[in-house]
């Protein structure tokens, strides 16, 4: 059946779906359960909770309950899994699986959505493969009739991976991973202050018995001195190397050392390396005051991040969006369709054959057992490999003895945002590693015109990953009014290339500098713009540094606001978000916080829409969910202001609900960067300088640098599944300059999902659902070459 002929509200009529969570709990599981239940109900299907995982499936009875729309209300912000999870030995035996099959057949359930790790998903696939023979045995024993067996002739399985370790191959991020990183980074930031006070070395042990993702990303996000991961044990003689590195950092003026250890860390001989072992080594060889912290199950707890609710940032919609994709995958399945897992690739939800993913995950374990460490890194996927290469460059390569005599200037433009400093730190250190002289430009283009430039060193950016705002200082001034002064400054300081970090002003400034090349030859140098703005409105990139931090700020604020209505009830909150004319924050926060509506400029609305939204809330107040949340982008409409909408809702809701309003303002720009923004900024800064290094080789002619081609001035952005360099000149046609936004935005396709999850009866376009892809061809059957030094994309693109 073609997607275009489907009526999504009738796809599930006469069908039943069961959803269960299994194995270790992970923050964000509840968001996935909520999305599965509500989208299932939207399609006309019956949806059942299976409490206590596979054990509930085996035991049946009250463990399998019909879910309602209201039963998943207020689940989004809860950690863990409210329907419970349990390790189940009974399901591992055929007798247990037969009991589970009997329970499902009696309720007419032939679609099973499993949220768990690879063990839970493997068990689901085995259940599916045995289904026909289980029914035969149940008919023979007289427990079900031939008619019941015929109606339940095949079982459809879809999986969503819930695991804080991010140890499942085939997906960039599993449910719970980002939230676990939030918990870890909160601890690291707290420990850093006390470590600096006492000049201590801190060793932090994080979860990851078989996967070092949490440890690796934590090391990138906090600028750790060393990381131990099971996929790549340290070389022989690592003890001496570690001690020399720690001593060298202290000699450079650092007051602390941070070492991150995955719980499954080991040496090349397969012997465990514990945090206590490292502590004894450091104390014995260096005499440093050393402390260890083992985080344990605190990493599983707490409120899920916005990333885990909708997976933004690189964010995406892992829970809400993957819940939608999971239901569609179930309802479109045929007996020939293999069990699939809904995975994340860039900002795309994709379906992959479950057992292919499980096989590649097992291949990683095999590679580690056979000491094929490079293969283990590659099998984890491109994102893991890129993280590892970036970490190696920033932490383990010493600056070269010979200099390149290249001067690279870095400038921050526009409003400050969290993650800017991480990008600057990475760019500075990668530049120094390449042999360049790195220059810091203070106060934006105005500072560039006035010569506010100074050399910036390796230690000059120490500790910057965790700092919010802009340490370099930033202004919104564009270069056009200073173009001559800027050209003179570039000549005076002999600047050979420019890294511009900022929002729409950075993009506009880059365009103006390119336009000035015709008149000023000094501007004929390679330039790269790194998008960094809470508004996420820079053309050429799906994500901007800083947007994830702002989104988490909005989401946590909305959580608190909604909670405040738990006692008073019958209350509607109207929240104004930032973003200029870009509705990204309002839309994604609406998904993450469970909003009833989100008004944005890109999705036009009028008085009829406002009336419909008010009536929707009036009807909602008749249910058990007696609260409402409305988000409004600050520039969504010149006439329908926040005050107008507040007054309208207040008047129309008299006697039914009362209203409150909040304007979040500049708090969305502040705070320490999230793990995503730290990691994203680090990789973007690194990639930008490596690209510049290669570009300088291309444009060096006759003893001088001359860059005037379009591809010598680019925006570095994340597009779907890749980091891409796109010429500024080519992006002009994709830009709405009046409203400072791209003409098209990928996230607008998510808005119908938000409305469906808020129980609006709308049509959902089912024509663009993910088709089944494959993972094995991409990640298996490869030689085991020596790990190469990371290099920039040779043309414009590199898979992330």
CSV table of C-alpha atoms in Angstrom, one decimal, residues 171-507:
chain,number,residue,atom,x,y,z
A,171,UNK,CA,21.9,4.5,16.2
A,172,UNK,CA,23.8,7.8,16.9
A,173,UNK,CA,22.2,8.1,20.3
A,174,UNK,CA,20.1,5.8,22.5
A,175,UNK,CA,17.3,6.9,24.8
A,176,UNK,CA,18.8,8.0,28.2
A,177,UNK,CA,22.4,8.7,27.0
A,178,UNK,CA,22.1,12.5,26.9
A,179,UNK,CA,20.4,12.7,30.3
A,180,UNK,CA,23.2,10.5,31.8
A,181,UNK,CA,25.7,12.9,30.3
A,182,UNK,CA,23.8,15.8,32.0
A,183,UNK,CA,24.2,14.1,35.4
A,184,UNK,CA,27.9,13.4,34.8
A,185,UNK,CA,28.7,16.9,33.7
A,186,UNK,CA,26.8,18.4,36.6
A,187,UNK,CA,29.1,16.4,38.9
A,188,UNK,CA,32.3,17.2,36.9
A,189,UNK,CA,31.5,21.0,37.0
A,190,UNK,CA,30.9,20.7,40.8
A,191,UNK,CA,34.1,18.7,41.3
A,192,UNK,CA,36.2,21.1,39.2
A,193,UNK,CA,35.6,24.0,41.5
A,194,UNK,CA,36.8,22.1,44.6
A,195,UNK,CA,39.7,20.5,42.7
A,196,UNK,CA,41.0,24.0,41.6
A,197,UNK,CA,40.7,25.2,45.2
A,198,UNK,CA,43.0,22.5,46.5
A,199,UNK,CA,45.1,21.7,43.4
A,200,UNK,CA,43.8,18.2,43.3
A,201,UNK,CA,43.6,15.4,40.8
A,202,UNK,CA,40.1,13.9,40.4
A,203,UNK,CA,39.4,10.5,38.9
A,204,UNK,CA,35.7,10.1,37.9
A,205,UNK,CA,34.4,6.6,37.1
A,206,UNK,CA,31.3,6.5,34.9
A,207,UNK,CA,29.1,3.7,33.6
A,208,UNK,CA,30.0,1.7,30.5
A,209,UNK,CA,31.0,-1.8,31.2
A,210,UNK,CA,31.4,-2.7,27.5
A,211,UNK,CA,31.1,0.8,25.9
A,212,UNK,CA,33.1,3.9,26.5
A,213,UNK,CA,30.7,6.4,25.0
A,214,UNK,CA,29.8,8.2,28.2
A,215,UNK,CA,33.5,8.4,29.3
A,216,UNK,CA,34.7,9.6,25.9
A,217,UNK,CA,32.0,12.3,25.5
A,218,UNK,CA,32.5,13.4,29.1
A,219,UNK,CA,36.2,13.8,28.5
A,220,UNK,CA,35.5,15.9,25.4
A,221,UNK,CA,32.9,18.0,27.2
A,222,UNK,CA,35.1,18.8,30.2
A,223,UNK,CA,38.5,18.8,28.6
A,224,UNK,CA,39.8,15.9,30.7
A,225,UNK,CA,43.5,15.1,30.8
A,226,UNK,CA,43.0,11.4,30.1
A,227,UNK,CA,40.2,9.0,29.4
A,228,UNK,CA,40.1,5.2,29.7
A,229,UNK,CA,37.6,3.3,27.5
A,230,UNK,CA,37.3,-0.4,26.8
A,231,UNK,CA,37.3,0.0,23.0
A,232,UNK,CA,40.9,1.4,23.0
A,233,UNK,CA,43.0,0.5,26.0
A,234,UNK,CA,46.1,2.7,26.5
A,235,UNK,CA,49.4,1.7,25.0
A,236,UNK,CA,52.0,-0.3,26.9
A,237,UNK,CA,53.8,2.0,29.3
A,238,UNK,CA,50.8,4.1,29.7
A,239,UNK,CA,51.5,4.6,33.4
A,240,UNK,CA,54.6,6.7,32.7
A,241,UNK,CA,52.8,8.6,29.9
A,242,UNK,CA,49.9,9.5,32.1
A,243,UNK,CA,52.1,10.8,34.9
A,244,UNK,CA,54.2,12.9,32.5
A,245,UNK,CA,51.0,14.4,31.0
A,246,UNK,CA,49.6,15.3,34.4
A,247,UNK,CA,52.9,16.8,35.5
A,248,UNK,CA,53.1,18.7,32.3
A,249,UNK,CA,49.7,20.2,32.8
A,250,UNK,CA,50.6,21.4,36.3
A,251,UNK,CA,53.8,22.9,34.9
A,252,UNK,CA,51.8,24.9,32.4
A,253,UNK,CA,49.9,26.4,35.3
A,254,UNK,CA,46.8,24.2,35.6
A,255,UNK,CA,45.6,23.8,39.2
A,256,UNK,CA,43.8,20.5,38.6
A,257,UNK,CA,43.7,17.3,36.7
A,258,UNK,CA,40.7,15.4,35.6
A,259,UNK,CA,40.8,11.7,34.5
A,260,UNK,CA,37.6,10.0,33.2
A,261,UNK,CA,37.4,6.2,33.6
A,262,UNK,CA,34.7,3.9,32.0
A,263,UNK,CA,33.8,1.1,34.4
A,264,UNK,CA,34.9,-1.5,31.8
A,265,UNK,CA,38.3,0.1,31.2
A,266,UNK,CA,41.2,-2.4,30.8
A,267,UNK,CA,44.8,-2.5,29.6
A,268,UNK,CA,46.1,-4.2,26.4
A,269,UNK,CA,46.3,-7.5,28.3
A,270,UNK,CA,42.7,-7.4,29.3
A,271,UNK,CA,43.4,-6.6,32.9
A,272,UNK,CA,40.9,-4.2,34.5
A,273,UNK,CA,41.9,-0.6,35.2
A,274,UNK,CA,40.0,0.8,38.1
A,275,UNK,CA,39.8,4.4,39.5
A,276,UNK,CA,41.5,3.1,42.6
A,277,UNK,CA,44.4,1.7,40.6
A,278,UNK,CA,44.9,5.1,38.9
A,279,UNK,CA,44.7,6.9,42.2
A,280,UNK,CA,47.5,4.8,43.7
A,281,UNK,CA,49.6,5.3,40.6
A,282,UNK,CA,49.3,9.1,40.7
A,283,UNK,CA,49.9,9.4,44.4
A,284,UNK,CA,52.9,7.1,44.4
A,285,UNK,CA,54.6,8.6,41.3
A,286,UNK,CA,53.6,12.3,41.5
A,287,UNK,CA,52.5,12.8,45.1
A,288,UNK,CA,49.4,14.8,43.9
A,289,UNK,CA,46.5,15.0,46.3
A,290,UNK,CA,44.1,12.7,44.5
A,291,UNK,CA,40.4,11.8,44.9
A,292,UNK,CA,38.1,9.3,43.2
A,293,UNK,CA,34.4,9.6,42.6
A,294,UNK,CA,32.3,6.6,41.4
A,295,UNK,CA,29.0,8.0,40.1
A,296,UNK,CA,27.0,4.7,39.9
A,297,UNK,CA,23.3,4.8,39.5
A,298,UNK,CA,23.0,8.6,39.9
A,299,UNK,CA,23.6,8.5,36.1
A,300,UNK,CA,20.3,6.7,35.5
A,301,UNK,CA,18.3,9.1,37.7
A,302,UNK,CA,16.8,12.5,37.4
A,303,UNK,CA,14.7,14.3,34.9
A,304,UNK,CA,15.3,13.5,31.2
A,305,UNK,CA,17.0,16.2,29.1
A,306,UNK,CA,15.2,17.9,26.3
A,307,UNK,CA,17.4,15.9,23.9
A,308,UNK,CA,16.1,12.6,25.4
A,309,UNK,CA,12.5,13.8,25.1
A,310,UNK,CA,12.7,14.8,21.5
A,311,UNK,CA,16.4,14.4,20.8
A,312,UNK,CA,17.2,17.9,19.5
A,313,UNK,CA,20.1,18.9,19.0
A,314,UNK,CA,21.7,16.6,17.2
A,315,UNK,CA,19.8,16.6,18.5
A,316,UNK,CA,16.2,14.5,17.1
A,317,UNK,CA,12.9,13.6,18.5
A,318,UNK,CA,14.3,10.3,19.7
A,319,UNK,CA,11.3,9.8,22.0
A,320,UNK,CA,8.4,11.7,20.5
A,321,UNK,CA,9.6,11.3,16.9
A,322,UNK,CA,10.8,7.7,17.3
A,323,UNK,CA,7.6,6.9,19.1
A,324,UNK,CA,5.7,8.0,16.0
A,325,UNK,CA,8.0,6.1,13.7
A,326,UNK,CA,7.7,3.0,15.9
A,327,UNK,CA,3.9,3.0,15.6
A,328,UNK,CA,4.0,3.5,11.9
A,329,UNK,CA,6.6,0.7,11.5
A,330,UNK,CA,4.3,-1.7,13.4
A,331,UNK,CA,1.2,-0.8,11.5
A,332,UNK,CA,2.9,-1.0,8.1
A,333,UNK,CA,4.6,-4.4,8.8
A,334,UNK,CA,3.8,-7.6,6.9
A,335,UNK,CA,4.7,-11.2,7.9
A,336,UNK,CA,7.8,-10.8,5.6
A,337,UNK,CA,9.0,-7.6,7.3
A,338,UNK,CA,12.0,-8.3,9.6
A,339,UNK,CA,11.8,-7.0,13.2
A,340,UNK,CA,13.2,-3.5,13.0
A,341,UNK,CA,14.6,-1.0,15.4
A,342,UNK,CA,13.9,2.7,15.1
A,343,UNK,CA,17.3,4.5,15.2
A,344,UNK,CA,18.7,8.0,15.0
A,345,UNK,CA,21.1,9.1,12.2
A,346,UNK,CA,21.9,12.8,12.3
A,347,UNK,CA,18.4,14.4,12.6
A,348,UNK,CA,16.8,11.5,10.7
A,349,UNK,CA,14.7,8.7,12.2
A,350,UNK,CA,15.6,5.5,10.3
A,351,UNK,CA,14.4,1.9,10.5
A,352,UNK,CA,17.1,-0.7,10.6
A,353,UNK,CA,16.8,-4.5,10.8
A,354,UNK,CA,17.0,-5.4,14.5
A,355,UNK,CA,19.3,-8.4,14.2
A,356,UNK,CA,21.8,-6.6,11.9
A,357,UNK,CA,22.2,-4.0,14.6
A,358,UNK,CA,22.5,-6.7,17.3
A,359,UNK,CA,25.1,-8.5,15.2
A,360,UNK,CA,27.3,-5.4,14.7
A,361,UNK,CA,27.0,-4.7,18.5
A,362,UNK,CA,28.3,-8.2,19.1
A,363,UNK,CA,31.0,-7.6,16.5
A,364,UNK,CA,32.4,-4.8,18.7
A,365,UNK,CA,32.7,-7.2,21.7
A,366,UNK,CA,34.4,-9.8,19.4
A,367,UNK,CA,36.8,-7.1,18.1
A,368,UNK,CA,37.7,-6.1,21.7
A,369,UNK,CA,38.2,-9.7,22.7
A,370,UNK,CA,40.5,-10.3,19.7
A,371,UNK,CA,42.4,-7.1,20.5
A,372,UNK,CA,41.4,-5.4,17.2
A,373,UNK,CA,41.1,-2.1,18.9
A,374,UNK,CA,40.9,0.1,15.7
A,375,UNK,CA,38.1,-2.2,14.4
A,376,UNK,CA,36.2,-1.8,17.7
A,377,UNK,CA,36.3,2.0,17.4
A,378,UNK,CA,35.1,1.9,13.7
A,379,UNK,CA,32.3,-0.6,14.4
A,380,UNK,CA,30.9,1.8,17.0
A,381,UNK,CA,30.1,4.1,14.1
A,382,UNK,CA,31.3,7.3,12.5
A,383,UNK,CA,30.2,9.5,15.4
A,384,UNK,CA,32.1,7.5,18.0
A,385,UNK,CA,35.2,7.4,15.7
A,386,UNK,CA,35.1,11.2,15.2
A,387,UNK,CA,34.8,11.7,18.9
A,388,UNK,CA,37.8,9.5,19.5
A,389,UNK,CA,39.9,11.3,16.9
A,390,UNK,CA,39.0,14.7,18.2
A,391,UNK,CA,39.8,13.7,21.8
A,392,UNK,CA,43.2,12.3,20.7
A,393,UNK,CA,44.2,15.5,18.9
A,394,UNK,CA,43.1,17.7,21.8
A,395,UNK,CA,44.6,15.6,24.6
A,396,UNK,CA,47.4,13.5,23.3
A,397,UNK,CA,49.3,15.3,20.6
A,398,UNK,CA,51.9,17.8,21.6
A,399,UNK,CA,52.3,21.0,19.6
A,400,UNK,CA,54.9,20.7,16.8
A,401,UNK,CA,58.4,22.1,17.1
A,402,UNK,CA,58.2,23.8,13.7
A,403,UNK,CA,55.7,26.6,13.1
A,404,UNK,CA,53.6,27.1,10.0
A,405,UNK,CA,53.9,30.9,10.1
A,406,UNK,CA,50.2,31.0,9.6
A,407,UNK,CA,48.1,33.5,11.7
A,408,UNK,CA,44.5,32.4,12.3
A,409,UNK,CA,42.2,34.9,14.0
A,410,UNK,CA,39.0,33.9,15.9
A,411,UNK,CA,36.1,36.2,16.5
A,412,UNK,CA,32.7,35.9,18.2
A,413,UNK,CA,29.8,37.8,16.6
A,414,UNK,CA,26.2,38.6,17.8
A,415,UNK,CA,24.5,37.6,21.0
A,416,UNK,CA,26.5,35.3,23.3
A,417,UNK,CA,25.4,31.7,23.8
A,418,UNK,CA,26.5,28.6,25.7
A,419,UNK,CA,29.1,26.5,23.8
A,420,UNK,CA,30.8,29.4,22.0
A,421,UNK,CA,33.8,29.1,24.4
A,422,UNK,CA,34.1,25.3,23.7
A,423,UNK,CA,34.3,26.1,20.0
A,424,UNK,CA,37.0,28.7,20.6
A,425,UNK,CA,39.0,26.4,22.8
A,426,UNK,CA,38.9,23.6,20.3
A,427,UNK,CA,39.8,25.9,17.4
A,428,UNK,CA,42.8,27.4,19.3
A,429,UNK,CA,44.2,24.1,20.4
A,430,UNK,CA,43.8,22.4,17.0
A,431,UNK,CA,45.4,25.4,15.4
A,432,UNK,CA,48.4,25.2,17.7
A,433,UNK,CA,48.7,21.5,17.0
A,434,UNK,CA,48.8,22.4,13.3
A,435,UNK,CA,51.6,24.8,14.0
A,436,UNK,CA,49.6,28.0,13.5
A,437,UNK,CA,49.7,31.2,15.6
A,438,UNK,CA,46.3,31.7,17.0
A,439,UNK,CA,44.9,35.2,17.5
A,440,UNK,CA,41.9,36.2,19.7
A,441,UNK,CA,39.8,39.1,18.5
A,442,UNK,CA,37.9,40.8,21.3
A,443,UNK,CA,34.5,42.5,20.9
A,444,UNK,CA,33.4,41.2,17.4
A,445,UNK,CA,34.0,43.0,14.1
A,446,UNK,CA,34.3,46.3,16.0
A,447,UNK,CA,37.2,44.9,17.9
A,448,UNK,CA,38.7,43.6,14.6
A,449,UNK,CA,38.5,47.0,13.1
A,450,UNK,CA,40.0,48.6,16.2
A,451,UNK,CA,42.9,46.1,16.5
A,452,UNK,CA,41.7,44.5,19.7
A,453,UNK,CA,43.7,41.4,18.9
A,454,UNK,CA,46.2,39.4,21.0
A,455,UNK,CA,47.8,36.0,20.8
A,456,UNK,CA,46.0,33.2,22.6
A,457,UNK,CA,47.8,30.2,23.9
A,458,UNK,CA,47.1,26.6,24.8
A,459,UNK,CA,46.6,27.4,28.5
A,460,UNK,CA,44.8,30.6,27.7
A,461,UNK,CA,41.7,28.5,26.9
A,462,UNK,CA,41.9,26.0,29.8
A,463,UNK,CA,38.6,25.3,31.4
A,464,UNK,CA,36.6,27.1,28.6
A,465,UNK,CA,34.4,24.1,27.6
A,466,UNK,CA,32.2,24.5,30.7
A,467,UNK,CA,31.9,28.3,30.6
A,468,UNK,CA,28.8,30.0,29.2
A,469,UNK,CA,28.7,33.3,27.3
A,470,UNK,CA,31.6,34.5,25.3
A,471,UNK,CA,35.1,34.9,26.9
A,472,UNK,CA,36.3,36.8,23.9
A,473,UNK,CA,33.5,39.3,24.1
A,474,UNK,CA,31.0,39.8,21.3
A,475,UNK,CA,28.9,42.5,19.6
A,476,UNK,CA,26.2,42.6,17.0
A,477,UNK,CA,27.9,45.2,14.8
A,478,UNK,CA,28.3,44.2,11.2
A,479,UNK,CA,31.6,44.8,9.3
A,480,UNK,CA,30.3,46.9,6.4
A,481,UNK,CA,30.7,50.2,8.3
A,482,UNK,CA,34.3,49.2,9.3
A,483,UNK,CA,35.3,47.3,6.1
A,484,UNK,CA,38.4,49.5,5.4
A,485,UNK,CA,39.6,49.5,9.0
A,486,UNK,CA,39.1,45.7,9.1
A,487,UNK,CA,41.2,45.3,5.9
A,488,UNK,CA,44.0,47.4,7.4
A,489,UNK,CA,43.9,45.4,10.7
A,490,UNK,CA,44.2,42.1,8.7
A,491,UNK,CA,47.2,43.5,6.9
A,492,UNK,CA,48.8,44.9,10.1
A,493,UNK,CA,48.5,41.7,12.1
A,494,UNK,CA,49.2,39.6,9.0
A,495,UNK,CA,46.0,37.5,9.4
A,496,UNK,CA,45.9,34.6,7.0
A,497,UNK,CA,42.4,33.2,7.8
A,498,UNK,CA,39.4,34.0,9.9
A,499,UNK,CA,37.1,31.8,12.1
A,500,UNK,CA,33.8,33.6,12.7
A,501,UNK,CA,31.7,32.1,15.5
A,502,UNK,CA,28.1,33.4,16.0
A,503,UNK,CA,24.6,33.6,14.8
A,504,UNK,CA,22.9,35.4,11.9
A,505,UNK,CA,25.1,38.4,12.3
A,506,UNK,CA,28.2,36.1,11.8
A,507,UNK,CA,26.6,34.8,8.6
